[in-house]
Amino acid sequence: MDLERLLTDRLTPAFAAVAGEPVAPTVRRSPRADFQSDAALALARRLGRPPREIAQAVLDRAVLDDVCAVAEVSGPGFVNLTLADGALAGMVAALAGDERLGVPVTGEPETVVVDYSGPNVAKEMHVGHLRSTVIGDAAVRVLGWLGHRVVRVNHLGDWGTPFGMLIAHLVDLGEAEAAQELSIGDLDGFYRAARSKFDADPAFRERARQRVVALQGGDPETRRLWRLLVGQSQRYFLTVYELLDVTLSGEDFRGESAYNDRLGAVVTDLDRLGLLTDSAGATCVFPPGFVGRDGVGLPLIVRKGDGGYGYPATDLAALRQRVDELGATRLLYVVGLPQRQHFAMLFAVAGQAGWLRPPVRAEHLGFGSVLGPDGRMLRSRAGGSVKLVDLLTEAVTRATALARTRNPDLDQAAAEIGRAVGIGAVKYADLSTDRTRDYVLDWERMLALDGNTAPYLQYAYTRTRSVLRRAGAVPGAGRVVLLGTPAERALAVELLGFAGVVHEVARTAQFHHLAGYLHRLATRFSTFYERCPVLRADGELRASRLLLTDLTGRTLRQGLDLLGIRTLDRM
Ligand code: ARG
């Protein structure tokens, strides 16, 4: 049971009785007491009573004696709650005996589709795909751990008119040569070469055009060449996922082409519903409420003037498939904020068509850009977009070098540490800021052993391990927990907050709240570690401190694992 929940449950009936209607007590952590509710302040205007009086009336009714040492009105009308040490100790002891660290599996499991990564065939993944992959992976881990059925979907860009030119270029190069280029990950080089021929050479352009027709018409040879391109790119993307240490696998690719058979029905059904409008030759839906700067309605183009289907039609078909065939009730799309309007319109149109209706919800988990040290969009030294593998390799190289400098005795282990720390640092930098904001890729800061960084948390974890190793015993459950000092007490309160944060993050996908929680926990542990001798304590005190140490380690490990970040026993 997490503390916010517990106190909320205690205050809810009291607020309802005082207000004569249901009121959310909004219990929050507070520096003045352990927790604070400011609900009486908001209620005062509505009830026409002084907030302090309301707060007192609530406290007169709420049952808090068994959990709180102090429950009082403060300031203009806050309810301040300080937990009783005995109650805290009992809850921490129970937590220690729970494999799930107090985090229950959900009582309402649902099928959640997480659409993430989504790179494009024969194009280099860029940092936007990195963010999508890292954030999506965290979503998958959190929801899965809570007992939801999670379907990973890698909506690969594997269809559309550019494939005409890509296939024509592949034929020019020869299959073997093309495969070689693509397998070493020179995707952009391949794409650029195709593009420049397309722009410069009318004969090539014509061959490309014919290939598009042949591809759409199902010509076996053209399809084979297309599959070759897709296969090579997939193999390459898998190496990036492997390096990035995410749970995406080959089975999760479900490219845009997978929905080809369903595109016709999208148009027919929208037509039957009377939602289609012709606009400049294209077939469109104009969802209400979407207007451009000129005040004119914005269309979602379902079918282009040339009869082809595009990105929006594919997304409509995919949405239906996820709801109807996969039985999803929650659809998450982890895609950069530049596509905000696309998703808003997609959901609006799907809603109009009745394809998206409660209890099914769709959410665009948008994110900002990665910036270079100069505060501008991240660019490579040559000025192009940064190759993802290069970025990840640099992270690992830097982290390995740092590990060696800190501890010259490491030999083999340095590589493993470098990998866990380097990749962890990249992921943590991404997940520890509000995802809707841009963030600066700053190696020094990301890899620092202090501050809100992965290495700091990983290091805190190894400290817990080393204490337990030296103690020679893992504390069992059901032991006495002693919270005699402020540092122990503060650590205990923090440990009890894990469940609340995990459930909140599952709802909001604001992973920086989980990161912030872990950072607070590590900070509390650090203070505890400085002030409270563990190995030099005796008897019950030693056992209690070992239990707190172990519980902190397990919580850090689980929390980092939910973010896709590895922990190490030594570093
Ligand atoms: N391939 C797209 C891109 O690179 C991302 C796909 C996102 N998913 C979706 N269902 N539209 O921008």
XYZ file of C-alpha atoms and ligand atoms in Angstrom:
583
model
C 0.000 0.000 0.000
C 1.488 3.342 -0.839
C 1.223 6.162 1.610
C -0.579 8.706 -0.574
C -3.244 6.109 -1.271
C -3.565 5.141 2.365
C -3.953 8.723 3.575
C -6.240 9.593 0.674
C -8.485 6.697 1.628
C -8.621 7.962 5.195
C -9.388 11.566 4.274
C -11.890 10.920 1.475
C -14.905 9.990 3.639
C -14.185 12.831 6.048
C -14.049 15.410 3.238
C -17.220 13.996 1.717
C -19.055 14.274 5.036
C -17.918 17.852 5.588
C -18.573 19.003 2.021
C -21.736 17.040 1.458
C -20.298 15.828 -1.856
C -17.294 13.772 -3.001
C -14.021 15.701 -2.820
C -10.547 14.538 -3.860
C -8.272 15.211 -0.863
C -5.136 15.562 -3.076
C -2.551 14.325 -0.622
C 0.992 15.362 -1.497
C 4.440 15.024 -0.018
C 5.341 18.078 1.986
C 8.527 19.430 3.487
C 6.614 20.631 6.577
C 5.001 17.361 7.577
C 5.241 14.047 5.755
C 2.129 14.781 3.725
C -0.226 17.636 3.156
C -3.692 18.153 1.716
C -4.793 21.547 0.421
C -8.296 20.460 -0.545
C -9.910 22.570 2.190
C -8.619 25.726 0.508
C -10.359 24.960 -2.756
C -13.477 23.936 -0.904
C -13.734 27.154 1.125
C -15.140 29.258 -1.683
C -17.686 26.640 -2.598
C -18.898 26.115 0.953
C -18.563 29.740 2.006
C -16.680 28.711 5.151
C -13.169 29.589 6.308
C -10.682 26.954 5.064
C -9.156 26.407 8.511
C -12.555 25.555 9.878
C -13.155 23.043 7.080
C -9.736 21.484 7.630
C -10.430 21.113 11.334
C -13.848 19.559 10.678
C -12.195 17.047 8.362
C -9.600 16.168 10.984
C -12.320 15.732 13.595
C -13.915 13.065 11.464
C -10.996 11.295 9.785
C -9.680 8.090 11.295
C -5.930 8.699 11.454
C -4.861 7.706 14.970
C -3.413 4.369 13.954
C -1.196 5.807 11.200
C -0.423 9.399 12.119
C 1.523 10.779 15.047
C 0.436 14.310 14.204
C -2.596 15.435 12.201
C -3.129 19.177 12.345
C -4.371 22.242 10.557
C -1.631 24.586 9.421
C -1.293 27.911 7.620
C -4.354 29.145 5.756
C -6.059 25.746 5.953
C -3.722 22.908 5.047
C -4.130 19.506 6.628
C -0.655 18.385 7.706
C -0.036 14.732 8.426
C 3.002 13.217 10.081
C 3.139 9.457 10.167
C 3.659 7.497 13.334
C 7.049 5.783 13.422
C 5.503 2.526 14.531
C 3.098 2.471 11.613
C 5.886 3.369 9.193
C 8.131 0.645 10.535
C 5.367 -1.933 10.199
C 4.712 -0.961 6.599
C 8.401 -1.056 5.694
C 8.746 -4.509 7.219
C 5.793 -5.688 5.135
C 7.362 -4.144 2.037
C 10.586 -6.022 2.627
C 8.692 -9.291 2.601
C 6.995 -8.498 -0.681
C 8.634 -9.542 -3.906
C 6.809 -6.817 -5.770
C 7.954 -4.140 -3.335
C 4.425 -3.119 -2.488
C 3.358 -2.663 -6.093
C 0.288 -4.794 -6.757
C -0.528 -5.984 -10.265
C -3.434 -4.080 -11.685
C -6.940 -5.181 -10.858
C -8.047 -4.136 -14.329
C -5.647 -5.637 -16.825
C -6.156 -4.436 -20.374
C -4.618 -4.889 -23.775
C -2.361 -1.980 -24.571
C -0.758 -1.477 -27.958
C 2.451 0.512 -27.813
C 3.435 1.888 -31.210
C 7.068 2.946 -31.007
C 10.433 3.180 -32.712
C 8.938 3.186 -36.241
C 12.077 3.811 -38.306
C 11.929 3.936 -42.087
C 13.385 1.322 -44.422
C 16.584 2.357 -46.174
C 16.869 5.447 -44.002
C 19.074 5.930 -41.014
C 17.306 6.002 -37.652
C 17.650 9.478 -36.196
C 17.606 10.694 -32.615
C 13.828 11.041 -32.810
C 13.632 7.290 -33.330
C 16.004 6.874 -30.414
C 13.665 8.804 -28.145
C 10.655 6.878 -29.380
C 12.428 3.566 -28.828
C 13.593 4.430 -25.323
C 10.286 5.926 -24.159
C 8.245 3.143 -25.765
C 10.436 0.522 -24.141
C 9.823 2.082 -20.729
C 6.063 2.108 -21.380
C 6.142 -1.552 -22.350
C 8.114 -2.483 -19.250
C 5.991 -0.531 -16.789
C 2.652 -1.688 -18.191
C 3.840 -5.263 -18.532
C 5.107 -5.363 -14.962
C 1.734 -4.167 -13.748
C 0.093 -7.111 -15.474
C -1.281 -5.567 -18.632
C -1.162 -7.449 -21.907
C 1.201 -5.333 -23.940
C 1.532 -5.585 -27.706
C 4.641 -3.958 -29.116
C 4.192 -2.572 -32.585
C 7.094 -1.310 -34.615
C 5.270 0.659 -37.309
C 8.081 0.432 -39.828
C 7.960 2.825 -42.788
C 8.182 0.150 -45.470
C 5.760 1.386 -48.134
C 5.091 4.307 -50.408
C 6.379 5.957 -53.567
C 10.055 6.276 -52.486
C 10.323 2.505 -52.824
C 10.155 2.845 -56.602
C 13.405 4.768 -56.638
C 14.978 2.611 -53.955
C 14.274 -0.580 -55.855
C 15.477 0.933 -59.143
C 18.693 1.970 -57.399
C 19.092 -1.494 -55.908
C 18.812 -3.020 -59.383
C 21.446 -0.568 -60.707
C 23.859 -1.385 -57.917
C 23.349 -5.113 -58.062
C 21.821 -7.047 -55.219
C 25.040 -8.146 -53.602
C 26.549 -4.678 -53.539
C 23.298 -3.163 -52.243
C 23.011 -5.754 -49.510
C 26.596 -5.032 -48.486
C 25.967 -1.278 -48.210
C 22.787 -1.749 -46.250
C 24.142 -4.371 -43.885
C 26.938 -2.088 -42.707
C 24.285 0.461 -41.954
C 25.043 2.920 -44.726
C 21.352 3.552 -45.099
C 21.543 7.255 -45.703
C 24.210 6.833 -48.360
C 21.975 4.403 -50.199
C 18.958 6.672 -49.908
C 20.841 9.774 -50.996
C 22.301 8.071 -54.049
C 18.844 6.929 -55.121
C 17.445 10.394 -54.517
C 20.072 12.238 -56.527
C 19.672 9.914 -59.520
C 15.931 10.394 -59.243
C 16.339 14.146 -59.318
C 18.893 14.233 -62.125
C 18.003 11.426 -64.509
C 14.615 11.267 -66.281
C 15.192 7.688 -67.447
C 15.854 6.598 -63.865
C 12.760 8.482 -62.786
C 10.714 6.545 -65.281
C 12.158 3.200 -64.125
C 11.352 4.202 -60.546
C 7.801 5.077 -61.495
C 7.323 1.713 -63.173
C 8.650 0.000 -60.078
C 6.042 1.734 -57.924
C 3.315 0.428 -60.223
C 4.823 -3.061 -60.245
C 5.218 -3.058 -56.467
C 1.627 -2.036 -55.891
C 0.427 -4.465 -58.529
C 2.145 -7.314 -56.715
C 4.744 -8.140 -59.406
C 6.692 -11.037 -57.827
C 10.177 -9.921 -58.866
C 9.624 -6.350 -57.652
C 8.169 -7.667 -54.421
C 11.228 -9.855 -53.939
C 13.546 -6.888 -54.362
C 11.406 -4.860 -51.963
C 11.557 -7.639 -49.370
C 15.313 -7.640 -49.735
C 15.444 -3.937 -48.918
C 13.075 -4.324 -45.993
C 14.904 -7.392 -44.674
C 18.314 -5.724 -44.800
C 17.027 -2.655 -43.003
C 15.266 -4.732 -40.366
C 18.459 -6.646 -39.700
C 20.269 -3.368 -39.268
C 17.621 -1.917 -36.936
C 17.815 -5.050 -34.815
C 21.519 -4.457 -34.270
C 20.669 -0.965 -33.009
C 18.017 -2.375 -30.646
C 20.494 -4.915 -29.412
C 23.062 -2.238 -28.685
C 20.380 -0.090 -27.102
C 19.319 -3.034 -24.961
C 15.577 -2.720 -25.557
C 12.956 -5.444 -25.642
C 11.972 -4.913 -29.301
C 12.514 -7.960 -31.462
C 12.044 -9.057 -35.048
C 8.538 -10.238 -34.247
C 7.420 -6.738 -33.384
C 7.900 -5.297 -36.866
C 4.536 -4.565 -38.293
C 5.230 -2.240 -41.170
C 2.879 0.075 -42.977
C 2.627 -2.484 -45.783
C 0.876 -4.884 -43.402
C -2.259 -2.755 -43.668
C -2.471 -2.621 -47.477
C -5.432 -4.998 -47.612
C -7.378 -2.894 -45.177
C -7.027 0.482 -46.880
C -9.920 -0.037 -49.270
C -12.311 -0.717 -46.400
C -11.227 2.474 -44.648
C -12.379 4.500 -47.635
C -15.564 2.486 -48.232
C -16.614 2.676 -44.612
C -15.875 6.382 -44.268
C -17.857 6.894 -47.454
C -20.815 4.929 -46.117
C -20.738 7.098 -43.006
C -20.913 10.170 -45.209
C -17.625 11.536 -43.890
C -15.748 11.913 -47.169
C -15.255 15.113 -49.113
C -13.419 15.653 -52.375
C -10.827 18.363 -52.099
C -8.566 19.268 -55.017
C -8.864 15.736 -56.342
C -8.014 14.073 -53.037
C -10.471 12.171 -50.845
C -10.534 13.722 -47.385
C -12.241 13.896 -44.051
C -12.580 17.330 -42.437
C -12.870 16.621 -38.714
C -14.662 19.433 -36.872
C -12.485 21.798 -34.897
C -9.380 21.606 -37.082
C -8.717 24.830 -38.917
C -5.594 26.250 -40.469
C -4.238 29.746 -40.001
C -6.466 31.025 -42.775
C -9.549 29.790 -40.913
C -10.180 27.080 -43.506
C -10.872 23.528 -42.334
C -7.943 21.099 -42.385
C -8.316 17.796 -44.206
C -7.055 14.370 -43.243
C -6.194 12.976 -46.647
C -7.427 9.417 -46.932
C -6.719 8.943 -50.592
C -4.444 11.055 -52.710
C -5.338 12.553 -56.074
C -3.334 9.831 -57.866
C -5.392 7.123 -56.139
C -2.607 6.174 -53.718
C -3.070 5.838 -49.986
C -0.699 7.546 -47.611
C 0.391 7.736 -44.011
C -3.004 8.836 -42.567
C -4.996 6.092 -44.300
C -2.516 3.509 -43.053
C -2.823 4.817 -39.522
C -6.611 4.630 -39.706
C -6.444 1.028 -40.882
C -3.890 0.199 -38.190
C -6.026 1.753 -35.478
C -9.014 -0.363 -36.494
C -6.916 -3.513 -36.594
C -5.577 -2.811 -33.100
C -9.038 -2.293 -31.665
C -10.959 -4.947 -33.582
C -8.413 -7.716 -33.957
C -5.990 -7.217 -31.101
C -8.750 -6.193 -28.713
C -6.798 -3.209 -27.433
C -8.510 -0.745 -25.126
C -5.534 1.569 -24.888
C -3.468 2.740 -27.839
C -0.196 4.532 -27.244
C 1.731 6.260 -30.013
C 5.253 7.256 -29.077
C 6.064 9.712 -31.829
C 7.710 13.148 -31.861
C 5.656 16.275 -31.264
C 5.929 17.489 -34.876
C 3.292 14.829 -35.611
C 0.924 16.147 -32.948
C -1.607 17.385 -35.460
C -1.557 14.158 -37.437
C -2.492 12.161 -34.354
C -5.069 14.649 -33.116
C -6.805 14.461 -36.494
C -6.408 10.703 -36.716
C -8.112 10.228 -33.351
C -10.809 12.747 -34.240
C -11.652 11.002 -37.511
C -11.556 7.560 -35.890
C -13.892 8.921 -33.240
C -16.303 10.300 -35.853
C -16.323 6.938 -37.576
C -17.048 5.151 -34.292
C -13.807 3.149 -34.511
C -12.419 4.798 -31.430
C -14.897 5.033 -28.594
C -14.850 4.416 -24.857
C -13.556 2.369 -23.201
C -10.900 2.499 -25.918
C -8.567 5.470 -25.602
C -5.778 6.605 -27.854
C -2.923 8.767 -26.635
C -0.148 10.447 -28.525
C 2.910 10.349 -26.274
C 4.735 13.174 -28.002
C 8.278 14.185 -27.240
C 10.637 17.061 -27.947
C 13.969 17.146 -29.753
C 17.483 16.268 -28.729
C 19.716 19.329 -28.886
C 23.451 19.636 -29.260
C 25.649 21.494 -26.734
C 24.980 24.692 -28.702
C 21.285 24.408 -27.926
C 20.388 23.740 -31.561
C 19.136 20.515 -33.131
C 21.766 17.818 -32.713
C 23.965 17.572 -35.800
C 27.003 15.539 -36.671
C 30.336 17.279 -37.193
C 29.740 17.134 -40.939
C 26.450 18.902 -40.399
C 24.198 15.942 -41.210
C 21.912 14.157 -38.806
C 23.688 12.116 -36.172
C 23.888 8.425 -36.775
C 22.356 6.594 -33.880
C 24.950 3.847 -33.717
C 27.704 6.430 -33.575
C 25.997 8.131 -30.683
C 25.546 4.886 -28.763
C 29.079 3.778 -29.478
C 30.390 7.098 -28.217
C 28.360 6.697 -25.011
C 29.827 3.249 -24.378
C 33.372 4.318 -25.244
C 33.238 7.314 -22.933
C 31.694 5.323 -20.084
C 34.260 2.552 -20.461
C 37.122 5.049 -20.387
C 35.673 6.695 -17.278
C 35.305 3.332 -15.554
C 38.971 2.566 -16.314
C 40.124 5.920 -14.999
C 38.199 5.506 -11.784
C 39.355 1.989 -11.273
C 42.505 1.017 -13.209
C 42.307 -2.593 -11.993
C 39.259 -3.331 -14.066
C 40.073 -5.303 -17.172
C 37.273 -7.286 -18.792
C 34.701 -5.846 -16.435
C 35.310 -2.328 -17.741
C 33.604 -3.177 -21.034
C 30.506 -4.512 -19.322
C 30.345 -1.561 -16.970
C 30.897 0.833 -19.871
C 28.013 -0.660 -21.728
C 25.557 -0.611 -18.841
C 26.578 2.889 -17.796
C 26.896 4.394 -21.281
C 23.591 3.082 -22.584
C 21.954 3.697 -19.225
C 23.126 7.303 -19.302
C 21.649 7.879 -22.757
C 18.322 6.388 -21.733
C 18.213 8.162 -18.417
C 18.948 11.550 -19.982
C 15.960 10.921 -22.184
C 13.606 9.627 -19.515
C 14.483 11.981 -16.685
C 13.224 15.147 -18.365
C 9.618 15.866 -19.154
C 9.308 14.123 -22.497
C 7.494 17.022 -24.132
C 10.568 19.224 -23.643
C 13.740 19.349 -25.674
C 16.901 18.278 -23.929
C 20.574 18.883 -24.467
C 22.855 15.946 -25.045
C 25.679 16.752 -22.665
C 28.074 13.848 -22.160
C 29.810 15.276 -19.087
C 26.557 15.793 -17.254
C 24.948 12.510 -18.377
C 27.929 10.437 -17.310
C 28.616 12.249 -14.055
C 28.565 10.149 -10.902
C 26.619 12.838 -9.096
C 23.450 14.619 -10.019
C 20.273 13.247 -11.506
C 22.032 10.717 -13.739
C 22.003 7.005 -14.453
C 25.550 6.475 -13.119
C 24.550 8.080 -9.810
C 21.652 5.666 -9.423
C 23.636 2.693 -10.637
C 26.366 3.582 -8.204
C 23.903 3.884 -5.325
C 22.722 0.399 -6.194
C 26.230 -1.069 -6.174
C 26.761 0.517 -2.770
C 23.767 -1.371 -1.387
C 25.180 -4.561 -2.876
C 28.588 -4.019 -1.425
C 27.190 -3.402 2.062
C 25.192 -6.611 1.871
C 28.164 -8.538 0.529
C 30.325 -7.365 3.378
C 27.572 -8.146 5.892
C 27.597 -11.673 4.569
C 23.864 -12.134 4.916
C 20.693 -11.085 3.187
C 18.155 -9.851 5.676
C 14.991 -11.872 5.914
C 11.489 -10.485 5.996
C 9.422 -9.928 9.105
C 12.264 -8.384 11.021
C 12.005 -5.409 13.279
C 12.461 -2.068 11.572
C 13.868 0.732 13.700
C 13.467 4.317 12.564
C 15.240 6.140 15.331
C 17.069 8.733 13.259
C 15.731 11.270 10.735
C 17.780 9.683 7.946
C 16.265 6.250 8.509
C 12.825 7.696 8.773
C 13.161 9.747 5.581
C 14.433 6.695 3.712
C 11.485 4.640 4.960
C 8.947 7.224 3.791
C 10.604 7.322 0.381
C 10.628 3.525 0.037
C 6.908 3.457 0.680
C 6.308 5.835 -2.222
C 7.375 3.420 -4.963
C 3.950 1.903 -5.627
C 2.285 5.271 -5.984
C 4.835 6.476 -8.500
C 4.724 3.331 -10.615
C 0.949 3.393 -10.856
C 0.930 7.093 -11.624
C 3.506 6.637 -14.374
C 1.524 3.780 -15.899
C -1.384 6.175 -16.213
C 0.431 9.293 -17.411
C 3.542 7.923 -19.121
C 5.483 10.711 -17.439
C 8.549 8.634 -16.865
C 10.504 11.552 -15.455
C 8.416 11.160 -12.315
C 9.774 7.657 -11.853
C 13.282 8.919 -12.575
C 12.811 11.758 -10.089
C 11.564 9.292 -7.504
C 14.590 7.035 -7.938
C 16.886 9.991 -7.668
C 15.228 11.092 -4.426
C 15.468 7.571 -3.091
C 19.172 7.363 -3.944
C 19.764 10.731 -2.292
C 17.975 9.620 0.866
C 20.012 6.453 0.853
C 23.189 8.410 0.512
C 22.351 10.491 3.597
C 21.407 7.352 5.494
C 24.657 5.716 4.441
C 26.702 8.679 5.662
C 24.923 9.075 8.963
C 23.905 5.586 10.012
C 26.623 2.978 10.370
C 25.295 -0.341 9.138
C 28.068 -2.884 9.497
C 29.320 -1.359 12.731
C 25.867 -1.438 14.348
C 24.760 -4.375 16.476
C 21.859 -6.706 16.848
C 18.443 -5.448 15.833
C 19.756 -2.084 14.728
C 22.206 -3.716 12.342
C 19.486 -6.028 11.024
C 17.106 -3.128 10.540
C 19.699 -1.076 8.665
C 20.587 -4.027 6.490
C 16.925 -4.439 5.695
C 16.654 -0.773 4.671
C 19.780 -1.142 2.557
C 18.499 -4.246 0.842
C 15.077 -2.758 0.231
C 16.634 0.371 -1.259
C 18.757 -1.746 -3.577
C 15.821 -3.833 -4.714
C 13.709 -0.738 -5.333
C 16.473 0.963 -7.298
C 17.054 -2.148 -9.368
C 13.370 -2.640 -10.118
C 12.817 1.029 -10.846
C 15.803 1.239 -13.180
C 14.740 -1.970 -14.861
C 11.366 -0.384 -15.589
C 13.256 2.378 -17.358
C 15.284 -0.200 -19.267
C 18.480 0.561 -17.362
C 20.791 -2.140 -16.086
C 22.282 -2.357 -12.634
C 25.612 -3.928 -11.745
C 26.864 -5.553 -8.583
C 30.141 -3.704 -8.881
C 31.290 -0.694 -10.822
N 7.849 6.098 -39.544
C 7.343 7.258 -38.879
C 8.427 8.340 -38.827
O 9.595 8.057 -38.982
C 6.903 6.964 -37.473
C 5.735 6.029 -37.349
C 4.925 6.325 -36.131
N 3.794 5.457 -35.975
C 2.604 5.627 -36.550
N 1.672 4.755 -36.325
N 2.394 6.605 -37.378
O 8.102 9.499 -38.628
